[in-house]
Coordinates of C-alpha atoms in Angstrom, one line a residue:
M1 CA 17.2 16.5 -32.8
S2 CA 19.0 14.6 -30.0
S3 CA 17.3 11.4 -30.9
V4 CA 18.3 11.8 -34.5
I5 CA 21.9 12.4 -33.5
N6 CA 21.8 9.4 -31.1
Q7 CA 20.4 7.1 -33.9
A8 CA 23.1 8.3 -36.3
T9 CA 25.8 7.6 -33.7
G10 CA 24.3 4.2 -33.0
L11 CA 24.2 3.3 -36.7
A12 CA 27.8 4.4 -37.1
A13 CA 28.7 2.0 -34.3
G14 CA 27.3 -0.9 -36.3
L15 CA 23.7 -1.1 -35.1
N16 CA 21.2 -1.7 -37.8
E17 CA 17.8 0.1 -37.7
N18 CA 16.0 -2.9 -36.3
Q19 CA 18.5 -3.2 -33.4
W20 CA 18.1 0.6 -32.8
S21 CA 14.3 0.1 -32.7
Q22 CA 14.7 -2.7 -30.2
I23 CA 16.9 -0.6 -27.9
N24 CA 14.3 2.2 -27.9
Q25 CA 11.6 -0.3 -27.1
A26 CA 13.5 -1.9 -24.3
T27 CA 14.4 1.4 -22.6
A28 CA 11.3 3.5 -23.2
A29 CA 9.9 3.0 -19.7
L30 CA 13.2 3.7 -17.8
N31 CA 13.7 6.8 -15.7
P32 CA 17.1 8.6 -15.6
Q33 CA 18.3 6.7 -12.6
Q34 CA 17.5 3.4 -14.2
L35 CA 19.1 4.4 -17.5
T36 CA 22.3 5.3 -15.6
W37 CA 22.2 1.8 -14.0
L38 CA 21.6 0.2 -17.3
S39 CA 24.5 2.0 -19.0
G40 CA 26.9 0.5 -16.4
Y41 CA 25.3 -2.9 -16.8
L42 CA 25.8 -2.8 -20.6
A43 CA 29.4 -1.6 -20.2
G44 CA 30.0 -4.7 -18.1
L45 CA 28.6 -7.0 -20.7
A46 CA 30.7 -5.3 -23.4
Q47 CA 33.8 -6.0 -21.3
N48 CA 32.8 -9.7 -21.2
G49 CA 32.2 -9.7 -25.0
Q50 CA 28.5 -10.3 -24.5
S51 CA 25.7 -8.6 -26.6
A52 CA 23.0 -6.7 -24.7
V53 CA 20.9 -6.2 -27.8
L54 CA 17.9 -8.5 -28.3
A55 CA 18.8 -9.7 -31.8
Q56 CA 16.7 -12.4 -33.5
S57 CA 17.9 -14.8 -36.1
D58 CA 14.8 -13.9 -38.2
N59 CA 15.6 -10.2 -37.7
K60 CA 12.2 -9.6 -36.0
P61 CA 11.8 -7.8 -32.7
A62 CA 11.9 -10.0 -29.7
K63 CA 8.6 -10.7 -27.9
F64 CA 8.5 -10.7 -24.1
L65 CA 6.0 -10.3 -21.3
T66 CA 5.7 -7.0 -19.6
I67 CA 4.5 -7.1 -16.0
L68 CA 2.9 -3.8 -14.9
Y69 CA 2.0 -3.4 -11.2
G70 CA 0.0 -0.8 -9.3
S71 CA 0.5 -1.1 -5.6
Q72 CA -0.6 1.1 -2.6
T73 CA 0.7 -1.0 0.3
G74 CA 3.2 -3.2 -1.5
N75 CA 1.2 -6.4 -2.0
A76 CA 0.8 -6.0 -5.8
K77 CA 4.5 -5.1 -6.1
S78 CA 5.5 -8.2 -4.2
V79 CA 3.2 -10.5 -6.3
A80 CA 4.6 -9.0 -9.5
K81 CA 8.2 -9.6 -8.4
E82 CA 7.3 -13.1 -7.4
Y83 CA 5.9 -13.8 -10.8
K84 CA 8.9 -12.2 -12.5
A85 CA 11.2 -14.6 -10.5
K86 CA 9.1 -17.6 -11.6
L87 CA 9.4 -16.5 -15.3
D88 CA 13.1 -16.0 -14.9
A89 CA 13.5 -19.5 -13.6
L90 CA 11.6 -20.8 -16.6
N91 CA 13.6 -18.7 -19.0
V92 CA 10.5 -16.9 -20.2
P93 CA 11.5 -13.4 -21.2
A94 CA 9.9 -10.8 -19.1
K95 CA 10.4 -7.3 -17.7
I96 CA 8.6 -5.6 -14.8
A97 CA 7.7 -2.0 -14.1
S98 CA 5.7 0.1 -11.7
M99 CA 2.8 1.8 -13.6
A100 CA 4.2 5.1 -12.2
D101 CA 7.4 4.6 -14.2
Y102 CA 5.8 3.2 -17.4
K103 CA 5.4 5.4 -20.4
H104 CA 1.8 5.1 -21.4
K105 CA 2.3 5.2 -25.2
Q106 CA 4.6 2.2 -24.9
L107 CA 1.5 0.0 -24.6
K108 CA 0.8 0.1 -28.3
T109 CA 4.3 -1.5 -29.0
E110 CA 3.8 -4.4 -26.5
S111 CA 2.8 -7.9 -27.5
H112 CA 2.1 -9.4 -24.0
V113 CA 1.2 -7.5 -20.8
V114 CA 0.0 -8.7 -17.4
V115 CA -1.5 -6.2 -15.0
I116 CA -1.3 -6.8 -11.3
V117 CA -3.1 -4.1 -9.4
S118 CA -4.8 -3.4 -6.0
T119 CA -7.8 -1.2 -5.3
H120 CA -7.6 1.8 -3.0
G121 CA -10.3 3.6 -1.1
E122 CA -13.7 3.5 -2.7
G123 CA -12.7 1.8 -5.9
E124 CA -9.9 4.1 -6.6
A125 CA -6.6 3.2 -8.4
P126 CA -3.5 3.1 -6.2
D127 CA -1.4 6.2 -6.4
D128 CA 1.2 4.7 -8.8
A129 CA -1.6 3.5 -11.1
V130 CA -3.6 6.7 -11.3
A131 CA -2.0 8.1 -14.4
L132 CA -2.1 4.9 -16.5
H133 CA -5.7 4.3 -15.3
S134 CA -6.7 7.8 -16.4
F135 CA -4.8 7.5 -19.7
L136 CA -6.6 4.3 -20.7
A137 CA -10.0 5.8 -19.8
G138 CA -9.3 8.9 -21.9
K139 CA -9.5 9.8 -25.5
K140 CA -5.8 9.5 -26.2
A141 CA -5.7 5.8 -25.4
P142 CA -4.5 3.9 -28.5
K143 CA -6.0 0.9 -30.2
L144 CA -4.4 -2.3 -28.8
N145 CA -5.4 -4.9 -31.4
D146 CA -1.9 -6.6 -31.2
L147 CA -1.8 -6.8 -27.4
N148 CA -2.4 -9.9 -25.4
F149 CA -3.2 -9.3 -21.7
A150 CA -4.2 -10.7 -18.4
V151 CA -5.3 -9.0 -15.2
L152 CA -4.9 -10.0 -11.5
G153 CA -6.7 -7.9 -8.9
L154 CA -5.9 -7.7 -5.3
G155 CA -8.5 -6.6 -2.8
D156 CA -10.7 -7.3 0.2
T157 CA -14.2 -8.6 -0.1
S158 CA -15.1 -6.6 3.0
Y159 CA -15.1 -3.5 0.9
E160 CA -17.9 -2.5 -1.5
F161 CA -15.7 -1.9 -4.5
F162 CA -13.8 -5.1 -4.4
C163 CA -11.0 -5.2 -7.0
Q164 CA -12.7 -2.3 -8.9
T165 CA -9.4 -1.1 -10.4
A166 CA -8.6 -4.5 -11.8
K167 CA -12.1 -4.7 -13.3
D168 CA -11.5 -1.2 -14.9
F169 CA -8.2 -2.2 -16.5
D170 CA -9.6 -5.5 -17.7
K171 CA -12.6 -3.9 -19.4
R172 CA -10.7 -1.0 -20.9
L173 CA -8.0 -3.1 -22.4
Q174 CA -10.7 -5.3 -24.0
D175 CA -12.5 -2.2 -25.3
L176 CA -9.3 -1.0 -26.9
G177 CA -9.0 -4.3 -28.9
A178 CA -6.6 -6.3 -26.7
K179 CA -7.1 -10.0 -26.4
R180 CA -7.2 -11.8 -23.0
I181 CA -4.6 -14.4 -22.3
T182 CA -6.9 -15.7 -19.6
A183 CA -9.8 -14.5 -17.5
R184 CA -9.3 -11.9 -14.8
V185 CA -8.8 -13.2 -11.3
D186 CA -10.0 -11.1 -8.3
C187 CA -8.1 -12.1 -5.1
D188 CA -9.2 -11.6 -1.5
V189 CA -6.7 -10.8 1.2
D190 CA -5.6 -14.5 1.3
Y191 CA -4.3 -14.3 -2.3
D192 CA -1.4 -16.7 -2.5
T193 CA -3.3 -19.7 -3.8
D194 CA -5.4 -17.8 -6.4
A195 CA -2.3 -15.8 -7.5
T196 CA -0.2 -18.9 -8.0
A197 CA -3.0 -20.6 -10.0
W198 CA -3.2 -17.5 -12.2
F199 CA 0.6 -17.5 -12.7
E200 CA 0.5 -21.0 -13.9
T201 CA -2.4 -20.4 -16.3
V202 CA -0.8 -17.3 -17.9
T203 CA 2.6 -18.9 -18.1
H204 CA 1.1 -22.0 -19.8
Q205 CA -0.6 -19.8 -22.4
I206 CA 2.5 -17.7 -23.3
K207 CA 5.5 -19.8 -22.6
D208 CA 5.8 -21.6 -25.9
E209 CA 5.2 -18.5 -28.0
L210 CA 7.6 -16.2 -26.1
S211 CA 10.3 -18.8 -25.5
A212 CA 10.3 -20.0 -29.1
K213 CA 10.6 -16.5 -30.5
S214 CA 13.1 -15.1 -28.1
S215 CA 16.5 -16.7 -28.5
Q216 CA 18.1 -14.5 -25.8
S217 CA 17.0 -12.9 -22.6
V218 CA 15.4 -9.5 -22.7
A219 CA 16.8 -6.4 -21.2
P220 CA 17.2 -6.2 -17.4
S221 CA 14.1 -5.6 -15.3
L222 CA 12.7 -2.2 -15.5
D223 CA 12.0 -2.3 -11.8
M224 CA 15.5 -1.3 -10.5
G225 CA 13.7 0.8 -7.9
T226 CA 14.4 4.2 -6.5
S227 CA 14.6 3.4 -2.8
G228 CA 18.4 3.3 -2.5
V229 CA 17.9 0.7 0.3
V230 CA 19.4 -2.8 -0.1
A231 CA 16.6 -5.4 -0.2
S232 CA 16.3 -7.2 3.1
Q233 CA 16.3 -11.0 3.5
Y234 CA 13.3 -10.5 5.7
T235 CA 9.9 -10.3 4.0
K236 CA 6.2 -10.8 4.7
K237 CA 6.6 -14.5 4.2
S238 CA 9.9 -14.6 6.1
P239 CA 9.8 -12.0 8.8
Y240 CA 12.4 -10.9 11.3
T241 CA 11.9 -11.8 15.0
A242 CA 12.4 -8.5 16.7
T243 CA 12.2 -7.3 20.3
L244 CA 9.8 -4.8 21.8
L245 CA 11.9 -2.1 23.6
E246 CA 9.1 0.2 24.7
S247 CA 5.3 0.7 24.5
Q248 CA 4.6 4.1 26.1
K249 CA 1.2 5.8 26.2
I250 CA 1.6 9.4 24.8
T251 CA -1.9 10.7 25.2
G252 CA -3.0 12.2 28.5
R253 CA -4.9 10.5 31.4
D254 CA -8.2 12.1 30.3
S255 CA -7.8 11.6 26.6
V256 CA -10.5 9.9 24.6
K257 CA -7.7 8.1 22.8
D258 CA -5.1 5.6 23.9
I259 CA -2.1 6.2 21.6
R260 CA 1.2 4.5 22.1
H261 CA 4.7 5.2 21.0
I262 CA 6.3 1.9 20.2
E263 CA 10.0 1.2 19.9
I264 CA 11.3 -2.1 18.4
S265 CA 14.8 -3.2 18.1
L266 CA 16.2 -4.4 14.8
E267 CA 19.7 -5.0 16.1
D268 CA 21.8 -7.4 14.1
S269 CA 19.0 -7.8 11.5
G270 CA 20.6 -5.6 8.8
I271 CA 17.2 -4.2 8.0
Q272 CA 17.1 -0.8 6.5
Y273 CA 14.1 1.4 5.8
R274 CA 13.4 5.0 4.6
P275 CA 11.0 7.6 5.9
G276 CA 7.7 6.8 4.3
D277 CA 8.0 3.1 4.6
A278 CA 5.7 0.9 6.7
L279 CA 6.4 -1.8 9.2
G280 CA 4.5 -5.0 8.8
I281 CA 3.5 -6.6 12.2
W282 CA 2.6 -10.2 12.6
F283 CA 0.5 -10.4 15.8
K284 CA -1.1 -13.0 17.9
N285 CA -4.8 -13.0 18.7
D286 CA -5.8 -12.6 22.4
A287 CA -5.8 -16.0 24.1
N288 CA -8.6 -14.9 26.3
L289 CA -10.7 -14.0 23.2
V290 CA -9.9 -17.4 21.7
D291 CA -10.9 -19.2 24.9
E292 CA -14.2 -17.4 25.0
L293 CA -14.9 -18.1 21.3
V294 CA -14.2 -21.8 21.8
T295 CA -16.6 -21.9 24.7
V296 CA -19.4 -20.1 22.9
L297 CA -19.0 -22.6 20.0
G298 CA -19.2 -25.5 22.5
L299 CA -15.8 -26.9 21.3
Q300 CA -12.6 -28.0 23.0
S301 CA -9.4 -26.0 22.7
D302 CA -7.1 -29.0 22.4
V303 CA -9.0 -30.7 19.5
S304 CA -6.9 -31.3 16.5
V305 CA -7.6 -29.5 13.2
S306 CA -5.9 -29.4 9.8
W307 CA -4.8 -26.1 8.4
S308 CA -2.6 -25.5 5.3
G309 CA -1.5 -29.1 5.3
D310 CA -0.4 -29.3 9.0
D311 CA -2.1 -30.3 12.2
Y312 CA -2.7 -27.9 15.0
S313 CA -4.7 -27.7 18.2
L314 CA -7.8 -25.5 17.7
K315 CA -6.5 -22.9 20.2
D316 CA -3.1 -22.8 18.5
V317 CA -4.5 -22.2 15.0
L318 CA -7.0 -19.6 16.3
V319 CA -4.3 -17.6 18.2
N320 CA -1.6 -17.7 15.6
K321 CA -3.0 -18.3 12.1
L322 CA -6.6 -17.0 11.6
E323 CA -8.4 -13.7 11.4
L324 CA -10.7 -13.1 14.3
T325 CA -10.9 -9.4 15.0
Q326 CA -12.2 -8.4 11.6
S327 CA -15.3 -9.8 10.0
Y328 CA -15.7 -10.5 6.4
P329 CA -18.5 -11.7 4.0
T330 CA -16.8 -15.0 3.1
F331 CA -16.9 -16.2 6.8
V332 CA -20.6 -15.2 7.2
T333 CA -21.5 -17.0 3.9
Q334 CA -19.9 -20.3 5.1
Y335 CA -21.0 -20.0 8.7
A336 CA -24.6 -19.4 7.6
E337 CA -24.7 -22.9 6.1
Y338 CA -24.4 -24.3 9.6
A339 CA -26.4 -21.7 11.5
N340 CA -29.5 -22.0 9.3
N341 CA -30.8 -18.7 10.7
V342 CA -33.4 -16.7 8.9
E343 CA -32.1 -13.3 10.1
L344 CA -28.5 -14.2 9.1
N345 CA -29.6 -15.4 5.7
A346 CA -31.4 -12.1 5.2
L347 CA -28.2 -10.2 5.9
L348 CA -26.5 -12.2 3.1
D349 CA -29.2 -11.1 0.7
D350 CA -28.4 -7.4 1.2
K351 CA -24.7 -6.6 0.6
S352 CA -24.9 -3.0 1.9
V353 CA -26.7 -4.0 5.1
L354 CA -24.2 -6.9 5.6
R355 CA -21.3 -4.6 5.1
E356 CA -22.7 -2.1 7.7
Y357 CA -23.3 -5.0 10.2
L358 CA -19.8 -6.4 9.8
A359 CA -18.1 -2.9 10.2
Q360 CA -18.7 -3.2 14.0
C361 CA -18.4 -6.9 14.3
Q362 CA -15.8 -9.4 15.2
I363 CA -16.1 -13.1 14.6
I364 CA -17.2 -13.8 18.1
D365 CA -20.2 -11.4 17.7
V366 CA -21.5 -13.4 14.8
V367 CA -21.1 -16.6 16.7
R368 CA -22.8 -15.2 19.8
Q369 CA -25.7 -13.7 17.8
F370 CA -26.3 -16.7 15.5
P371 CA -25.4 -20.0 17.3
A372 CA -24.6 -22.9 15.0
K373 CA -23.8 -26.6 15.3
I374 CA -20.4 -26.6 13.7
S375 CA -17.3 -28.8 14.1
A376 CA -13.9 -27.4 14.9
Q377 CA -12.6 -28.2 11.4
Q378 CA -15.7 -26.6 9.8
F379 CA -15.2 -23.5 11.8
V380 CA -11.5 -23.3 10.9
D381 CA -12.3 -23.8 7.2
A382 CA -14.7 -20.9 7.3
L383 CA -12.1 -18.4 8.6
R384 CA -9.6 -16.6 6.5
I385 CA -5.9 -16.4 7.1
M386 CA -4.5 -13.7 9.4
T387 CA -2.8 -10.9 7.5
P388 CA -0.1 -8.6 9.0
R389 CA -1.0 -5.0 9.9
L390 CA 1.1 -2.2 8.3
Y391 CA 2.0 0.8 10.4
S392 CA 3.6 4.0 9.0
I393 CA 7.2 4.1 10.4
A394 CA 7.6 7.1 12.8
S395 CA 11.4 7.3 12.8
S396 CA 14.4 7.8 10.6
Q397 CA 17.4 5.5 10.9
A398 CA 19.6 8.6 10.6
E399 CA 18.3 9.3 14.1
V400 CA 17.4 6.0 15.7
E401 CA 19.9 3.6 13.9
D402 CA 18.9 0.0 14.6
E403 CA 15.5 0.8 16.0
V404 CA 12.1 1.4 14.4
H405 CA 9.4 3.5 16.0
L406 CA 5.6 3.3 15.5
T407 CA 2.7 5.5 16.6
V408 CA -0.2 3.1 17.4
A409 CA -3.7 3.9 18.4
L410 CA -5.2 1.1 20.6
V411 CA -8.5 0.2 18.9
E412 CA -11.2 -0.1 21.6
Y413 CA -14.9 0.1 21.2
D414 CA -18.2 -1.3 22.6
A415 CA -20.5 -3.2 20.2
H416 CA -23.3 -5.8 20.6
G417 CA -23.1 -5.4 24.4
H418 CA -19.4 -6.3 24.6
A419 CA -16.0 -4.5 24.7
H420 CA -13.7 -5.0 21.7
Q421 CA -10.1 -4.4 20.9
G422 CA -8.1 -4.5 17.7
G423 CA -5.9 -7.5 17.1
A424 CA -2.6 -5.9 16.3
S425 CA -3.0 -2.7 18.3
S426 CA -3.9 -4.5 21.5
F427 CA -1.0 -7.0 20.9
L428 CA 1.5 -4.1 20.7
S429 CA -0.1 -1.8 23.2
T430 CA -1.2 -4.1 26.1
R431 CA -0.4 -7.7 25.6
L432 CA 3.2 -7.8 24.4
E433 CA 5.6 -7.1 27.2
E434 CA 8.8 -5.2 26.8
G435 CA 11.5 -7.7 25.8
G436 CA 8.9 -9.8 24.1
E437 CA 9.2 -11.0 20.5
V438 CA 7.3 -9.7 17.5
N439 CA 7.7 -10.8 13.8
V440 CA 8.2 -7.8 11.5
F441 CA 9.2 -6.8 8.0
V442 CA 9.6 -3.6 6.1
E443 CA 7.2 -2.7 3.3
Q444 CA 8.8 -0.1 1.1
N445 CA 6.5 2.7 -0.1
D446 CA 8.0 4.6 -3.0
N447 CA 4.6 6.5 -3.2
F448 CA 5.3 8.4 -0.1
R449 CA 8.8 9.9 -0.3
L450 CA 10.5 13.1 0.7
P451 CA 11.6 15.1 -2.3
D452 CA 15.1 14.2 -3.7
D453 CA 16.0 17.9 -3.5
G454 CA 16.4 19.0 0.1
N455 CA 15.6 22.6 -0.9
T456 CA 12.1 21.7 -1.8
P457 CA 9.4 22.9 0.6
V458 CA 7.2 20.3 2.2
I459 CA 3.6 20.5 3.5
M460 CA 2.5 17.7 5.9
V461 CA -1.1 17.0 6.8
G462 CA -1.3 14.4 9.6
P463 CA -4.0 14.4 12.2
G464 CA -3.9 11.7 14.9
T465 CA -1.6 8.9 14.3
G466 CA -1.1 10.3 10.8
I467 CA 1.7 12.3 12.3
A468 CA 3.9 9.2 12.4
P469 CA 5.7 9.4 9.0
F470 CA 6.2 13.2 9.4
R471 CA 8.2 12.6 12.6
A472 CA 10.4 10.4 10.4
F473 CA 10.5 13.1 7.7
M474 CA 11.7 15.7 10.0
Q475 CA 14.3 13.5 11.7
Q476 CA 15.6 12.8 8.2
R477 CA 15.6 16.4 7.0
E478 CA 17.3 17.5 10.2
A479 CA 20.0 14.8 9.8
E480 CA 20.6 15.9 6.2
E481 CA 20.5 19.6 7.1
A482 CA 18.0 20.1 4.3
S483 CA 17.2 23.7 3.7
G484 CA 13.6 23.3 2.4
E485 CA 10.9 24.8 4.5
N486 CA 8.5 22.5 6.3
W487 CA 4.8 23.1 7.3
L488 CA 2.8 20.8 9.6
F489 CA -0.9 20.6 9.9
F490 CA -1.8 18.4 12.9
G491 CA -5.1 17.8 14.7
N492 CA -6.6 15.8 17.5
P493 CA -9.3 16.2 20.1
N494 CA -7.6 18.2 22.9
Y495 CA -4.4 20.3 23.1
T496 CA -3.5 19.2 26.7
Q497 CA -4.3 15.5 26.2
D498 CA -3.5 14.7 22.5
F499 CA -0.6 16.8 21.1
L500 CA 1.5 13.8 20.1
Y501 CA 5.2 14.3 20.3
Q502 CA 4.6 17.9 21.5
T503 CA 8.1 18.5 22.9
E504 CA 9.7 17.1 19.8
W505 CA 7.7 19.4 17.4
Q506 CA 8.5 22.4 19.7
R507 CA 12.2 21.5 19.4
F508 CA 11.9 21.2 15.6
V509 CA 10.4 24.6 15.5
K510 CA 13.0 26.1 17.9
D511 CA 15.9 24.6 15.8
G512 CA 14.5 25.9 12.5
V513 CA 13.7 22.4 11.1
V514 CA 10.0 23.1 11.0
N515 CA 9.0 26.6 9.8
K516 CA 5.2 26.6 10.5
V517 CA 2.8 24.5 12.5
S518 CA -1.0 24.8 12.2
L519 CA -3.0 23.0 14.9
A520 CA -6.6 21.9 15.0
F521 CA -7.8 20.6 18.3
S522 CA -11.4 19.7 17.6
R523 CA -12.9 19.7 21.1
D524 CA -11.1 22.7 22.6
Q525 CA -13.9 25.0 21.5
E526 CA -17.6 24.8 20.9
Q527 CA -17.4 24.5 17.2
K528 CA -15.2 21.6 16.0
V529 CA -12.2 22.5 14.0
Y530 CA -10.3 20.0 11.9
V531 CA -7.1 20.2 9.7
Q532 CA -9.1 21.0 6.6
H533 CA -10.5 24.1 8.3
R534 CA -6.9 25.3 9.1
M535 CA -5.9 24.7 5.5
L536 CA -8.8 26.8 4.2
E537 CA -8.0 29.6 6.7
Q538 CA -4.5 29.7 5.4
G539 CA -5.4 28.9 1.8
A540 CA -3.6 31.8 0.2
E541 CA -0.2 30.9 1.8
L542 CA -0.7 27.2 1.2
Y543 CA -1.4 27.9 -2.5
Q544 CA 1.7 30.1 -2.7
W545 CA 3.8 27.2 -1.3
L546 CA 2.4 24.9 -4.0
E547 CA 3.1 27.4 -6.7
Q548 CA 6.7 27.6 -5.4
G549 CA 7.1 23.8 -5.9
A550 CA 6.1 22.4 -2.5
H551 CA 5.3 18.8 -2.1
L552 CA 2.1 18.0 -0.2
Y553 CA 1.7 14.9 2.0
V554 CA -1.5 13.5 3.7
C555 CA -1.4 10.7 6.2
G556 CA -4.3 9.2 8.3
D557 CA -7.9 8.3 8.0
A558 CA -9.0 7.5 4.4
N559 CA -12.8 7.5 5.0
H560 CA -13.3 11.0 6.1
M561 CA -10.1 13.1 6.7
A562 CA -8.4 12.4 3.4
K563 CA -11.6 13.3 1.4
D564 CA -12.2 16.5 3.4
V565 CA -8.6 17.5 2.8
Q566 CA -9.0 16.8 -0.9
D567 CA -12.1 18.9 -1.0
A568 CA -10.3 21.7 0.8
L569 CA -7.4 21.6 -1.7
V570 CA -9.8 22.0 -4.6
Q571 CA -11.5 25.0 -2.9
I572 CA -8.1 26.6 -2.2
V573 CA -7.0 26.2 -5.8
I574 CA -10.3 27.6 -7.0
E575 CA -10.2 30.6 -4.7
H576 CA -6.6 31.5 -4.7
G577 CA -5.6 30.2 -8.1
A578 CA -8.6 31.9 -9.9
K579 CA -9.5 28.5 -11.5
S580 CA -12.7 26.8 -12.3
E581 CA -13.6 23.6 -10.5
E582 CA -12.6 21.5 -13.5
Q583 CA -9.2 23.4 -13.7
A584 CA -8.7 23.0 -9.9
E585 CA -9.4 19.2 -10.2
Q586 CA -6.8 19.0 -13.0
Y587 CA -4.3 21.1 -10.9
I588 CA -4.6 18.5 -8.1
S589 CA -4.4 15.7 -10.5
D590 CA -1.2 17.1 -12.0
L591 CA 0.3 17.3 -8.5
R592 CA -0.4 13.6 -8.0
R593 CA 0.9 12.7 -11.4
T594 CA 4.2 14.5 -10.7
K595 CA 4.4 12.9 -7.2
R596 CA 4.0 16.3 -5.5
Y597 CA 0.8 15.2 -3.8
Q598 CA 1.2 11.9 -2.0
K599 CA -1.1 10.1 0.4
D600 CA -0.6 7.3 3.0
V601 CA -4.2 6.7 4.1
Y602 CA -5.9 3.8 5.8

């Protein structure tokens, strides 16, 4: 009834039916906050005597490109925004939307869509793409014979299901009758060059058609965002040079883990962040590791090499620019050409065996095990660019102001007869001195946010360093005097050695900020106990919290913990909700769709 009244009001105001249809089309994917913003924008245009309606001289609806992104860590979102900016500069009409905010049935009214999406876990869609991904795979997906589309996938060739979500979207859109603008491109972690080439190809194919048929710009971008934080001038490509204030070990002397509390100063940067966001860290490789690598290769550190259009010494480029502490198939493929080793070639022939081998390998292990006659330039060309590491922020600016805190586990392990350390974790934990400089940027994560309503109860599952964002959550809720109840599930090996931020959590409980803490210290008894076991033990109460509207958050290990927690949730819903397994799976899916079940896993 309200839509009929609104249309009648609009027609009375002088809008024709075609214009009313265009307004509906342009605003269909906006959420309430975005509609509020748009109403103010349009009022401003009206004061200036400008029309905000996309009228066409031939009275046909305007065509434009819709950019849909699905992003877990922020890369796909950044790429989508970069493409939108390029289109704006070329006056190609385009709008942008997170898949989480996009109304699925809107697809059948689109003429041109590009999908930019990452892949999460074992071929899973990122959280903000789950609903659209499921919709397209389901029976309710519409025929899309009038849609032109292109897909860009972001992934990592180190993983078995490389760019699987992009492949899913590409195939399903084709199956529904849509026509490709250009072939899908699957990008590795070093995606800039491939993404730019894809931009250019898509733009070349659509520019004339869209520009010719759209005499005015389309409605404002759909991606107004919900963060409430002003965009920073500092980004992944242009980071802020911050100062390390503190790197303090917070596990005990006899702990099997070395976990550090890191404090970094953002003073005078103007950088803002919200609980749930991540901090990107640009690190330097260990100079001693680089020296050893150069020696094993039989090369000289000061030899000049070319990289990305500039000249560097070999040592300089290996310390600052290239990935050494993670191994990846693309390196092995190129290196094998110079090693000419039967065993290495056999590894390349079996992807699963290669993946297993590389999981415990660094570049130096491959070089040690399979010597090769290779020049400095050839070696550099075989390596891929260093990528920053993202760490869940462990603080709220309501508490720490111009600082940012992290909880970092120093990665240390023995493999192939040698000790190994992680690149970024060792840089922050042992190699960067207090007062030293580190390049950082904030990666917003709107898929891991506290409820807008402070009365909403919150359940947090964060073993190990997964506790980091929940420290930020509770600092924020305390500062806001939020009345919603809070329940923490935390686990680690030993109570006396590994209860991270123990005194802080005890104070949160004492002050009434946290209402319930469930602990799982796996090695304090003969039978190992993990967070999922505590969840099952208290399943009746946990289910009651969910039924009362609680939001559930999971942070930490993606390979084991997150799956075990998921399985536990299904069992809890089956047992305490009297549901079938299928109904329980749907219950959990509905929690995700409504953003009441959010994960930050790695």
